[in-house]
PDB file of N, CA and C in Angstrom:
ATOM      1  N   UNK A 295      25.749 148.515  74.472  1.00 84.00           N
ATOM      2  CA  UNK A 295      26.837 147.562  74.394  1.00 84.00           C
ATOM      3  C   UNK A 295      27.593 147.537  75.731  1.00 84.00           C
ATOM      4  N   UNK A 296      27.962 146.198  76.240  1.00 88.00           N
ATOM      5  CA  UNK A 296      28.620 146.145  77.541  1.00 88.00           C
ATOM      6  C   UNK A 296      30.388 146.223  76.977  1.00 88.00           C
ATOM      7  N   UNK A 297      30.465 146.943  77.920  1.00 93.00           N
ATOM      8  CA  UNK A 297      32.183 147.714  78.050  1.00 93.00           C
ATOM      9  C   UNK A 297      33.109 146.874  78.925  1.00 93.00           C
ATOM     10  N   UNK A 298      33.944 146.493  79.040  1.00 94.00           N
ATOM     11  CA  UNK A 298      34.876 145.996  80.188  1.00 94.00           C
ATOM     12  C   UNK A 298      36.166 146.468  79.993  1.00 94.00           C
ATOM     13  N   UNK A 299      36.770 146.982  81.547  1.00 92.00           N
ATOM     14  CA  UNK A 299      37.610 147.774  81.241  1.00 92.00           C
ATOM     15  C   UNK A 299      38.505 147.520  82.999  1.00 92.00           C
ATOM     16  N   UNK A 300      40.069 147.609  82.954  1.00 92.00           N
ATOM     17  CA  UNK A 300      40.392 147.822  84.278  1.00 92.00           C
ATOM     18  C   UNK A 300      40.203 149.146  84.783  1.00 92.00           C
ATOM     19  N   UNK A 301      40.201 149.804  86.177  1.00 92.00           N
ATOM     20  CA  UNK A 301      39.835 150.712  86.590  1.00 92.00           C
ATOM     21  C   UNK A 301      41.369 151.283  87.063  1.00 92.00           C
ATOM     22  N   UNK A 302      40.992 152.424  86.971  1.00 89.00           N
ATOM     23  CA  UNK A 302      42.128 153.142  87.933  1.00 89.00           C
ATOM     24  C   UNK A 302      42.072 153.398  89.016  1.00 89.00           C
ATOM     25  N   UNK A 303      43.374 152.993  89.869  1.00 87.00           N
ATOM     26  CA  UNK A 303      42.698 152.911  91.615  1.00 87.00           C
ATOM     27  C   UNK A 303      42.706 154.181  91.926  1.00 87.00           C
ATOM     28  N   UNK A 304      41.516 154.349  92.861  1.00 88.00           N
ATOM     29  CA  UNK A 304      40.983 155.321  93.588  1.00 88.00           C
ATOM     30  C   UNK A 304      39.948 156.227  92.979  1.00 88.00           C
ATOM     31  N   UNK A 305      39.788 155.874  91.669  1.00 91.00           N
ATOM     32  CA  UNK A 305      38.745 156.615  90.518  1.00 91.00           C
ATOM     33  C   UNK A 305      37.497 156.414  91.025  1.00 91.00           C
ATOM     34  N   UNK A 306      36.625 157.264  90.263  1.00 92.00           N
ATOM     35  CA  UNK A 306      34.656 157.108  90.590  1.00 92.00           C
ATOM     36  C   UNK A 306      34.042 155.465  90.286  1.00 92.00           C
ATOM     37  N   UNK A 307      35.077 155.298  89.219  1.00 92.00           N
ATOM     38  CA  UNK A 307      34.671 153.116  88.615  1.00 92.00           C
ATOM     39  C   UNK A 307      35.099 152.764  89.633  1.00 92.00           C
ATOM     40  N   UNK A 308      36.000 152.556  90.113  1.00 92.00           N
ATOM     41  CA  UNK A 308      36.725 151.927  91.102  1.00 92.00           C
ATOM     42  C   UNK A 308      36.469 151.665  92.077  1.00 92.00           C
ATOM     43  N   UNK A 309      35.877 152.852  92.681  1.00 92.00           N
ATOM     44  CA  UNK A 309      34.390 152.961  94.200  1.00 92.00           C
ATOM     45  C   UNK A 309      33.433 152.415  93.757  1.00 92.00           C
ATOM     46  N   UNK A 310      32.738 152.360  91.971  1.00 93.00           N
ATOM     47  CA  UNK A 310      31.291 152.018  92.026  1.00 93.00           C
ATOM     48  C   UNK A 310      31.889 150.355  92.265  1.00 93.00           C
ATOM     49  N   UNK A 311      32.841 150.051  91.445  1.00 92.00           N
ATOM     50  CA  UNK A 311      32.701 148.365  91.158  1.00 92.00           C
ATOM     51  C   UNK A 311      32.959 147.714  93.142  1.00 92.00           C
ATOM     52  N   UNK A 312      33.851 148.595  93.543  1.00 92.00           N
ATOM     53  CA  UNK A 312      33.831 148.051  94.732  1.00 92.00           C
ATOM     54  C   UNK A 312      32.477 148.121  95.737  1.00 92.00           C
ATOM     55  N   UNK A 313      31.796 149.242  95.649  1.00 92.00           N
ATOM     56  CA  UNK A 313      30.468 149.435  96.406  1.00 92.00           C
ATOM     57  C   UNK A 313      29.527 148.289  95.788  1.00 92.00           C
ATOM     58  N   UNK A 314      29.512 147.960  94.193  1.00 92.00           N
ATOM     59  CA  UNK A 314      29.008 146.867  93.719  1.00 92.00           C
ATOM     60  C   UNK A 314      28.691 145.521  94.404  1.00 92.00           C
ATOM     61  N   UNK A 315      30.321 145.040  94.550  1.00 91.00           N
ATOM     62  CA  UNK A 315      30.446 143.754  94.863  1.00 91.00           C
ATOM     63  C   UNK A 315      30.024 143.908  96.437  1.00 91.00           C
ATOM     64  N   UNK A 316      30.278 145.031  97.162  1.00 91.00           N
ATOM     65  CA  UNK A 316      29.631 144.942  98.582  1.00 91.00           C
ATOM     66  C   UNK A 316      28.381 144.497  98.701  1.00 91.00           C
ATOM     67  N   UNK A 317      27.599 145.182  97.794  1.00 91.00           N
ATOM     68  CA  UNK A 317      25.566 145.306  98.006  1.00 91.00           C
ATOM     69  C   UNK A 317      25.303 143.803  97.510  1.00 91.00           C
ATOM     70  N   UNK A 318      25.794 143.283  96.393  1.00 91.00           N
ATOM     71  CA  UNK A 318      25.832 142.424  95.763  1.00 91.00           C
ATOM     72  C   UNK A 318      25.960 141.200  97.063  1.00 91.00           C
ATOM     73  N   UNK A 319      27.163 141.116  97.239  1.00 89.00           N
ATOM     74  CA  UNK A 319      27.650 139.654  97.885  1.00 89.00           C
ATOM     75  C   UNK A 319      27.544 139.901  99.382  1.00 89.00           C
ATOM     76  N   UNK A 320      27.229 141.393  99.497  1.00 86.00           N
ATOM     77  CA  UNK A 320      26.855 141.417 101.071  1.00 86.00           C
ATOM     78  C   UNK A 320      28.029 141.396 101.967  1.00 86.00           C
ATOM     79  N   UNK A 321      29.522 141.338 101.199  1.00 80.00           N
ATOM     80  CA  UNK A 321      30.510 141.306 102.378  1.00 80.00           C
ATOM     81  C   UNK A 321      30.758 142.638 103.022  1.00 80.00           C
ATOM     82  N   UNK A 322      31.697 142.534 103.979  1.00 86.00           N
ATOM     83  CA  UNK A 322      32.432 143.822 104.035  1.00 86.00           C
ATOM     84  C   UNK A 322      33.373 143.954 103.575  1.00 86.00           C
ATOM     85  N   UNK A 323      33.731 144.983 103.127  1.00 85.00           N
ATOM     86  CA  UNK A 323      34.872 145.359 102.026  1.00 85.00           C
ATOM     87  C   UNK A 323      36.040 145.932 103.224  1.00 85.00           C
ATOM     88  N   UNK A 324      37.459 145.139 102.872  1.00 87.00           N
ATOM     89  CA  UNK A 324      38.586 146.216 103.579  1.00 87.00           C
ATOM     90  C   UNK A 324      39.028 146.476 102.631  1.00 87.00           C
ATOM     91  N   UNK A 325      38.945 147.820 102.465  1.00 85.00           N
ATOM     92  CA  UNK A 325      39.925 149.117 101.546  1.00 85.00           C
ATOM     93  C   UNK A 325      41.148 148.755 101.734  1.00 85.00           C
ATOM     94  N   UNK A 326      41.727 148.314 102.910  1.00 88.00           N
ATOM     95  CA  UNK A 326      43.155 148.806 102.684  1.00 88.00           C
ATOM     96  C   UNK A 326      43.738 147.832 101.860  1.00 88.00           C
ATOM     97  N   UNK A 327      42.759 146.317 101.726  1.00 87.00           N
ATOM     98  CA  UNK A 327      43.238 145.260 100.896  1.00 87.00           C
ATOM     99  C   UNK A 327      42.766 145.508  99.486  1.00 87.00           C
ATOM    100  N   UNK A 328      41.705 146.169  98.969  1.00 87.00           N
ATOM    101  CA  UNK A 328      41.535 146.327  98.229  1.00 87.00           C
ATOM    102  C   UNK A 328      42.875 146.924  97.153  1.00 87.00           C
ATOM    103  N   UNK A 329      43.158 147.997  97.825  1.00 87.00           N
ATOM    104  CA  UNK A 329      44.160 148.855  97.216  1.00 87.00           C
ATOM    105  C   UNK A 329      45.127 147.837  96.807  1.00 87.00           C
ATOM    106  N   UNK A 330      44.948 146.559  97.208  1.00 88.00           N
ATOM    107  CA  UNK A 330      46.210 145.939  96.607  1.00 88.00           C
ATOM    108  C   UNK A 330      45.962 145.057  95.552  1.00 88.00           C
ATOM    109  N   UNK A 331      44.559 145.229  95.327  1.00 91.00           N
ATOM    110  CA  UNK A 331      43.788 144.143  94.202  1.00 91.00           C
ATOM    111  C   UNK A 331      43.830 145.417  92.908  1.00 91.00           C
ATOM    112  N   UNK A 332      43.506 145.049  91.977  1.00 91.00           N
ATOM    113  CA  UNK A 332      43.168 145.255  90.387  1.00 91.00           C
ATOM    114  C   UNK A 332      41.669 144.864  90.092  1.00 91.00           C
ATOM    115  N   UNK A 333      40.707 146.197  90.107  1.00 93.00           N
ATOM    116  CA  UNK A 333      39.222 146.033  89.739  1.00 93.00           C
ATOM    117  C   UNK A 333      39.157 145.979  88.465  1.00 93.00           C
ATOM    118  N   UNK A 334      38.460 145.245  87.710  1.00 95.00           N
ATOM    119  CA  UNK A 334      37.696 145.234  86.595  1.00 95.00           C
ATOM    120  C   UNK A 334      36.504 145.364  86.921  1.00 95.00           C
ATOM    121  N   UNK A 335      36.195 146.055  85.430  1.00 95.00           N
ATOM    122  CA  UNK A 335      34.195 146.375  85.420  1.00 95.00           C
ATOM    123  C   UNK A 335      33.870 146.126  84.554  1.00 95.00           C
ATOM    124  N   UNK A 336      32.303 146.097  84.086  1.00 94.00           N
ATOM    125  CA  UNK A 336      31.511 146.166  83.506  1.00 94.00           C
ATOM    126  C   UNK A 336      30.553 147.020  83.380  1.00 94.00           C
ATOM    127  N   UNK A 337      30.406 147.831  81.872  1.00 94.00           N
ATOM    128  CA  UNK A 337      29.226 149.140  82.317  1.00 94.00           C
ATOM    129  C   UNK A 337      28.362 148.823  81.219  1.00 94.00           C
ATOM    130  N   UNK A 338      27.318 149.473  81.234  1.00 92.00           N
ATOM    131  CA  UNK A 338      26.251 149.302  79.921  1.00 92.00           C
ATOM    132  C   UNK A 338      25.772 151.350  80.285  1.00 92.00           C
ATOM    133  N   UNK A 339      25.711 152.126  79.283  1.00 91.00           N
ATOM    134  CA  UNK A 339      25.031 153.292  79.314  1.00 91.00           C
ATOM    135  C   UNK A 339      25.381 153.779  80.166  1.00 91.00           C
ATOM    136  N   UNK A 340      27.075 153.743  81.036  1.00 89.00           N
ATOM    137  CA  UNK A 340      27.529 154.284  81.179  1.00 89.00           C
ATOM    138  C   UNK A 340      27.795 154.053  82.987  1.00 89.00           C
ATOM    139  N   UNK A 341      26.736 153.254  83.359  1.00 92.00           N
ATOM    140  CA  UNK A 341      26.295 152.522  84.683  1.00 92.00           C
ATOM    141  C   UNK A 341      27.313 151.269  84.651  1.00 92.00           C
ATOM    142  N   UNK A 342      27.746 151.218  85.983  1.00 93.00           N
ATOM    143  CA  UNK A 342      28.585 149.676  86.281  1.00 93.00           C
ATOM    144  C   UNK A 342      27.538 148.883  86.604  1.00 93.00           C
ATOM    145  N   UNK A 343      27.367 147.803  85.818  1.00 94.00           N
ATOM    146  CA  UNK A 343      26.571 146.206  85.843  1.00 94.00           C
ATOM    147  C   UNK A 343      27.321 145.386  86.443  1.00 94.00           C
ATOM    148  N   UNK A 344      28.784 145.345  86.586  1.00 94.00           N
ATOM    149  CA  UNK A 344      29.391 143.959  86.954  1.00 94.00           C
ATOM    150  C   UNK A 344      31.012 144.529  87.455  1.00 94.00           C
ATOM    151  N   UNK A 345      31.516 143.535  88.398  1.00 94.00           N
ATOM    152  CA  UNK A 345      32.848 144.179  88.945  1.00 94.00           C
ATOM    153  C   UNK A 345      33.652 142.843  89.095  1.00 94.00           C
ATOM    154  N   UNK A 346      34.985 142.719  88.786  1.00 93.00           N
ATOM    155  CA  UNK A 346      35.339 141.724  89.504  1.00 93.00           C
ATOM    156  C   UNK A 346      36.751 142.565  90.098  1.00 93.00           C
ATOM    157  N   UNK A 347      37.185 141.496  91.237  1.00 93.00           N
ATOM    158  CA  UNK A 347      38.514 141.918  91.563  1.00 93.00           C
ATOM    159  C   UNK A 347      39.746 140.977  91.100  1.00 93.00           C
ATOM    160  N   UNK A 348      41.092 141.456  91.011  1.00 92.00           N
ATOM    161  CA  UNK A 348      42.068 140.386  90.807  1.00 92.00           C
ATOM    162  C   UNK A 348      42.991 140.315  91.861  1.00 92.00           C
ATOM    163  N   UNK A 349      43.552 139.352  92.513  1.00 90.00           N
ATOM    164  CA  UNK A 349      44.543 139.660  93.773  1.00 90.00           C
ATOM    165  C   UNK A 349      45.743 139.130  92.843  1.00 90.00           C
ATOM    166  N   UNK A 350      46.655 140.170  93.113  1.00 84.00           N
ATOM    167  CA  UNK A 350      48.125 140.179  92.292  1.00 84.00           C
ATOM    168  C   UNK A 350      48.922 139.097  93.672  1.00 84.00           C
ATOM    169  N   UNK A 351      49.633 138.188  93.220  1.00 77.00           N
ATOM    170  CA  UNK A 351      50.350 137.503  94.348  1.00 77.00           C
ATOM    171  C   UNK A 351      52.085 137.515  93.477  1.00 77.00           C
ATOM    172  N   UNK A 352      52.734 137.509  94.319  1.00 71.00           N
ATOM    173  CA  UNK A 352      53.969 137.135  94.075  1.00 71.00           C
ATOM    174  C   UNK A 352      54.823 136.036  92.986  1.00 71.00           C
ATOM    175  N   UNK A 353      55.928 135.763  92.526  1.00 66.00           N
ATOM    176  CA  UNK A 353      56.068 135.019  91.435  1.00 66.00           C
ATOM    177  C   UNK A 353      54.877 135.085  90.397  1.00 66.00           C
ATOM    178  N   UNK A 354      54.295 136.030  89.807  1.00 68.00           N
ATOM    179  CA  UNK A 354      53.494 136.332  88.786  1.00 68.00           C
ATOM    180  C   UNK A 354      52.111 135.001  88.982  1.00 68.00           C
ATOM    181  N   UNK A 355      51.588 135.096  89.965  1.00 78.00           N
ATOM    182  CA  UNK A 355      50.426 134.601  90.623  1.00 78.00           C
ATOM    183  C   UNK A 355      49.025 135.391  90.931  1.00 78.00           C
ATOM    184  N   UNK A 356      48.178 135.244  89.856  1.00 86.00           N
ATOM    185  CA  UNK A 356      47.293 136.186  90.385  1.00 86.00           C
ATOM    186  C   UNK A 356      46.063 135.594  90.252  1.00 86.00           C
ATOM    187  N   UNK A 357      44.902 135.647  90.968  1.00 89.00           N
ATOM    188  CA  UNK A 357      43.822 134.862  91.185  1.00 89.00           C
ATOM    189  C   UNK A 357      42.044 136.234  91.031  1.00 89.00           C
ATOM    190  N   UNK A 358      41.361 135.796  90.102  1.00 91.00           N
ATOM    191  CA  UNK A 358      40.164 135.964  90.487  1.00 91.00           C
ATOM    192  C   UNK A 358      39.188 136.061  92.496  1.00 91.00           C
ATOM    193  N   UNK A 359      38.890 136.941  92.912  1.00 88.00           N
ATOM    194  CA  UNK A 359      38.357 137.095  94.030  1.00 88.00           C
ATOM    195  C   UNK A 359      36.892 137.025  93.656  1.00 88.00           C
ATOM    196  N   UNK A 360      36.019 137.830  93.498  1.00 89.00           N
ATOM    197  CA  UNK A 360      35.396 138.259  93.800  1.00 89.00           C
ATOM    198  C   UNK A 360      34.587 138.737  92.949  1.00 89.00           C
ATOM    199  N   UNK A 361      33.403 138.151  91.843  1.00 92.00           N
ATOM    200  CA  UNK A 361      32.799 138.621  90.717  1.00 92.00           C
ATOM    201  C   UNK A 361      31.392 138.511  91.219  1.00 92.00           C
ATOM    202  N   UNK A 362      30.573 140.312  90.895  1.00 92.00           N
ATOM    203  CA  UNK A 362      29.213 140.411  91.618  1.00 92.00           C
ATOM    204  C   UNK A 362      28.713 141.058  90.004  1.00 92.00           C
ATOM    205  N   UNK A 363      27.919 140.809  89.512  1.00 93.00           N
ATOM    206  CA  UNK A 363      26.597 141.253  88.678  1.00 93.00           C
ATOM    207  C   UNK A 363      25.584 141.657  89.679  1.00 93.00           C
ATOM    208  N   UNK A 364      24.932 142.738  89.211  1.00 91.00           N
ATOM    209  CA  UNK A 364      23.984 143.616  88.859  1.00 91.00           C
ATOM    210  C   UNK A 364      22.651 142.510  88.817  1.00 91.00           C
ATOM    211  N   UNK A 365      21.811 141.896  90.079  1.00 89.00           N
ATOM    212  CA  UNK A 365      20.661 140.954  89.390  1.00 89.00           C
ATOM    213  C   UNK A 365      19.687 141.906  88.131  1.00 89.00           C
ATOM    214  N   UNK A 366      19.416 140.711  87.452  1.00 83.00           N
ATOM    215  CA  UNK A 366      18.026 140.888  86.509  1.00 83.00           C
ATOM    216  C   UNK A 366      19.366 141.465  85.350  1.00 83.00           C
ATOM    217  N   UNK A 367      20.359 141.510  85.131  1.00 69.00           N
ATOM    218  CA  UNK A 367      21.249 142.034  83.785  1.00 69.00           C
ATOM    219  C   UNK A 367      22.071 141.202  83.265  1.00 69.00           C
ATOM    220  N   UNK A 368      21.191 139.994  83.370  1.00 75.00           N
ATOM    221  CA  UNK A 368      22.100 138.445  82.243  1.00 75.00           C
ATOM    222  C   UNK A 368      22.995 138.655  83.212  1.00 75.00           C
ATOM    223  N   UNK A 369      22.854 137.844  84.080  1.00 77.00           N
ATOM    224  CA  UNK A 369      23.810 137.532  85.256  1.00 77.00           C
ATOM    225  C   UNK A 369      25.303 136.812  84.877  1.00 77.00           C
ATOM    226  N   UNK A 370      24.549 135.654  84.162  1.00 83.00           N
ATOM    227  CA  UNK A 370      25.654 134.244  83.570  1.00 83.00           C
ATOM    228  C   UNK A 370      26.812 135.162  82.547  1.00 83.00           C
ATOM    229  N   UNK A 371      26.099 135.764  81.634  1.00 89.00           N
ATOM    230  CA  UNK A 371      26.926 136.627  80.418  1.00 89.00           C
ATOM    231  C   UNK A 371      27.539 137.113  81.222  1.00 89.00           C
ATOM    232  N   UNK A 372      27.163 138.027  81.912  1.00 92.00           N
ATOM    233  CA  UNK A 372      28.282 139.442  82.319  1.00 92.00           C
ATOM    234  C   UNK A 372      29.319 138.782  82.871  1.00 92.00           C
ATOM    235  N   UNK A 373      29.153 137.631  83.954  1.00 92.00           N
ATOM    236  CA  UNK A 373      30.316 136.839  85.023  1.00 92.00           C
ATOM    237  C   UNK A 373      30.820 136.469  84.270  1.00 92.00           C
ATOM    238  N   UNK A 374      30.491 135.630  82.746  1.00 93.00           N
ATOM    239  CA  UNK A 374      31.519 135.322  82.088  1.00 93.00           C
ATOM    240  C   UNK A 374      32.214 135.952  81.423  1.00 93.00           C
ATOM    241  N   UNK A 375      32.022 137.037  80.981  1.00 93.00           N
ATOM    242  CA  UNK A 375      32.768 138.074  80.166  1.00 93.00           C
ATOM    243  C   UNK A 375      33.515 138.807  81.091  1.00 93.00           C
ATOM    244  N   UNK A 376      33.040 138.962  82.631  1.00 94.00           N
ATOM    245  CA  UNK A 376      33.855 139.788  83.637  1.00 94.00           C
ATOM    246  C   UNK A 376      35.091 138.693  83.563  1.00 94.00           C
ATOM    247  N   UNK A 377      35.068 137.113  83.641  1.00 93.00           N
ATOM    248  CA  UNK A 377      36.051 136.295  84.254  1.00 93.00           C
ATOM    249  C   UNK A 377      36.844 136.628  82.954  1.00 93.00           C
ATOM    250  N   UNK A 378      36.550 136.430  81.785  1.00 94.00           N
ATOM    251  CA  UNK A 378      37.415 136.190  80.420  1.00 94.00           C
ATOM    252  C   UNK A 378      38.502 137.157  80.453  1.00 94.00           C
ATOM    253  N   UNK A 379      37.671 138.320  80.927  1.00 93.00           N
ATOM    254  CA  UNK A 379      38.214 139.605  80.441  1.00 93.00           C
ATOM    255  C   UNK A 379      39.607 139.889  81.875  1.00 93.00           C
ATOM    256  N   UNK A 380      39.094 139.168  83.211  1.00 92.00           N
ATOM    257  CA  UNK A 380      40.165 139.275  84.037  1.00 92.00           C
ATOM    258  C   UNK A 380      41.223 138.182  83.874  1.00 92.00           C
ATOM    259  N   UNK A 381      41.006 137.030  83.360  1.00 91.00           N
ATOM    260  CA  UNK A 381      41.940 136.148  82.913  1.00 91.00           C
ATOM    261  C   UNK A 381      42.993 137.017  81.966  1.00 91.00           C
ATOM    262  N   UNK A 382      42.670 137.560  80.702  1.00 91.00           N
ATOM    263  CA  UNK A 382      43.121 138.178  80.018  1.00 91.00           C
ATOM    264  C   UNK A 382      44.243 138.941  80.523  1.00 91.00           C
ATOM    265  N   UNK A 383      43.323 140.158  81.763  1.00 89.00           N
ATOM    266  CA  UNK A 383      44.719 140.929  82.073  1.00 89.00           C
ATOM    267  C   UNK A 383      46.005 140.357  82.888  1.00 89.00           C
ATOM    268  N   UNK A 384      45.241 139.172  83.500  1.00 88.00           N
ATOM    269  CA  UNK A 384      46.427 138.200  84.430  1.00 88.00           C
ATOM    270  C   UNK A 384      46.959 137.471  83.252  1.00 88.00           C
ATOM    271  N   UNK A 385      46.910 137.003  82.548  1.00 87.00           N
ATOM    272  CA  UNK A 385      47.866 136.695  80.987  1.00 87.00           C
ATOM    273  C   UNK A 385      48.133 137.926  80.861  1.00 87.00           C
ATOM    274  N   UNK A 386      47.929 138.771  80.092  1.00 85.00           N
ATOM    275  CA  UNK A 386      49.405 140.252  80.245  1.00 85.00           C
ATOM    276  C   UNK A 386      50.351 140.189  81.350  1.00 85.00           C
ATOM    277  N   UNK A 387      49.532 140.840  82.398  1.00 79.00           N
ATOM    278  CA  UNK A 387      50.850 140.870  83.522  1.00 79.00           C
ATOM    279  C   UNK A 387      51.694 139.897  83.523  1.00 79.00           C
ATOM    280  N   UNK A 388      51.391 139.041  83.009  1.00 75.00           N
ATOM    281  CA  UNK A 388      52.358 137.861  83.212  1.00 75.00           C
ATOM    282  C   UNK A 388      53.507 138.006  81.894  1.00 75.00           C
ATOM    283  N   UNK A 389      52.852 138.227  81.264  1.00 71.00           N
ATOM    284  CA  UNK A 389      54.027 137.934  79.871  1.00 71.00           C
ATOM    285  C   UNK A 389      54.548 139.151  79.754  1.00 71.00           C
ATOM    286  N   UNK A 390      53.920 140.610  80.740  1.00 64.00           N
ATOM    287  CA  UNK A 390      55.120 142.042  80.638  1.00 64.00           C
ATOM    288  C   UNK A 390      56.424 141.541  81.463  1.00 64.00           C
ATOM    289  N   UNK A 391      55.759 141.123  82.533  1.00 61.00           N
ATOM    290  CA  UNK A 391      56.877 140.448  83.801  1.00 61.00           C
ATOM    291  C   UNK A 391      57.686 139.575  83.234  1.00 61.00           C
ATOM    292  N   UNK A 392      57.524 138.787  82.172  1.00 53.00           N
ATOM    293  CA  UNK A 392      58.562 138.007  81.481  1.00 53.00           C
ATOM    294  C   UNK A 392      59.390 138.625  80.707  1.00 53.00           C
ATOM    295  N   UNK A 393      59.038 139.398  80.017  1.00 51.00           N
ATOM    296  CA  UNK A 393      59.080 140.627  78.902  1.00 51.00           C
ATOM    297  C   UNK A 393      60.473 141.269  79.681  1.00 51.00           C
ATOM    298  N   UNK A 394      60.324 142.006  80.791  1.00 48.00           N
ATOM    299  CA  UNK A 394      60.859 142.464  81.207  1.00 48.00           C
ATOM    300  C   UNK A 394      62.267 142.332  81.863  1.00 48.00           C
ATOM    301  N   UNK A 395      61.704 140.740  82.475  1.00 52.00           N
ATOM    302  CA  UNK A 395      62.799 139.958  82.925  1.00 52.00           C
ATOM    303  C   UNK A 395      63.701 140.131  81.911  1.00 52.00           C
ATOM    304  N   UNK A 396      63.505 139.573  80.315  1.00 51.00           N
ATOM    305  CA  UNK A 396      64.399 139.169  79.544  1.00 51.00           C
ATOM    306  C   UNK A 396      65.027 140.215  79.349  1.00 51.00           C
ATOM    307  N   UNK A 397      64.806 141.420  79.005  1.00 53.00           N
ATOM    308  CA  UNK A 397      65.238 142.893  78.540  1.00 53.00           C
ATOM    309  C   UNK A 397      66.590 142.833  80.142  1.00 53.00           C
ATOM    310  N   UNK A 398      66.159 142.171  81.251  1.00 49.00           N
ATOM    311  CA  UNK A 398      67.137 143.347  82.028  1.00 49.00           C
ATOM    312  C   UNK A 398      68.563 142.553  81.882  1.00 49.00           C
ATOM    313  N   UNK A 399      68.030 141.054  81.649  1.00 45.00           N
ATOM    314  CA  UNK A 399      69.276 140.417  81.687  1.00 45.00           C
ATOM    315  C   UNK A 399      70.405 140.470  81.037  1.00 45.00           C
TER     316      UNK A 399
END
């Protein structure tokens, strides 16, 4: 069964999904920007299949970067379940940040 999950920065997921999307899409990765993104993954048996990143922007703005699958592992599925599942956490952040707002006022 495929898992999706956010990572904790600087964890062993966190390096695989980022080393992922490197081999994958062939870019070069800057770490120091990374650290400012939010990885999501995808694992099957315990292996990362799929990674995406989220870039957090200001006024509760946050955008999809960067989604690499694993070829030959249902490419289409995993990207879509990676995107669903990062939409998702950018809907949270958004409605804690509202959440919060209201509480301080």
């Amino acid at each position: 069964m495929i898992q999706l999950h956010l990572t904790t920065p600087m964890s062993k997921e966190y390096f695989e999904g980022i080393h992922l999307r490197k081999n994958v899409l062939e870019d070069k990765i800057d770490y120091f920007k990374e650290q400012k993104y939010l990885t999501v993954i995808a694992t099957y048996h315990d292996q990362v299949i799929g990674s995406a990143s989220i870039q957090r922007g200001l006024f509760s703005t946050s955008k999809i970067i960067n989604i690499a699958v694993l070829p030959g592992k249902c490419e289409t599925v995993i990207e879509e379940k990676l995107r669903n599942y990062a939409k998702e956490v950018i809907e949270n952040q958004r409605k804690n940040k509202a959440s919060l707002k209201q509480k301080a006022s």
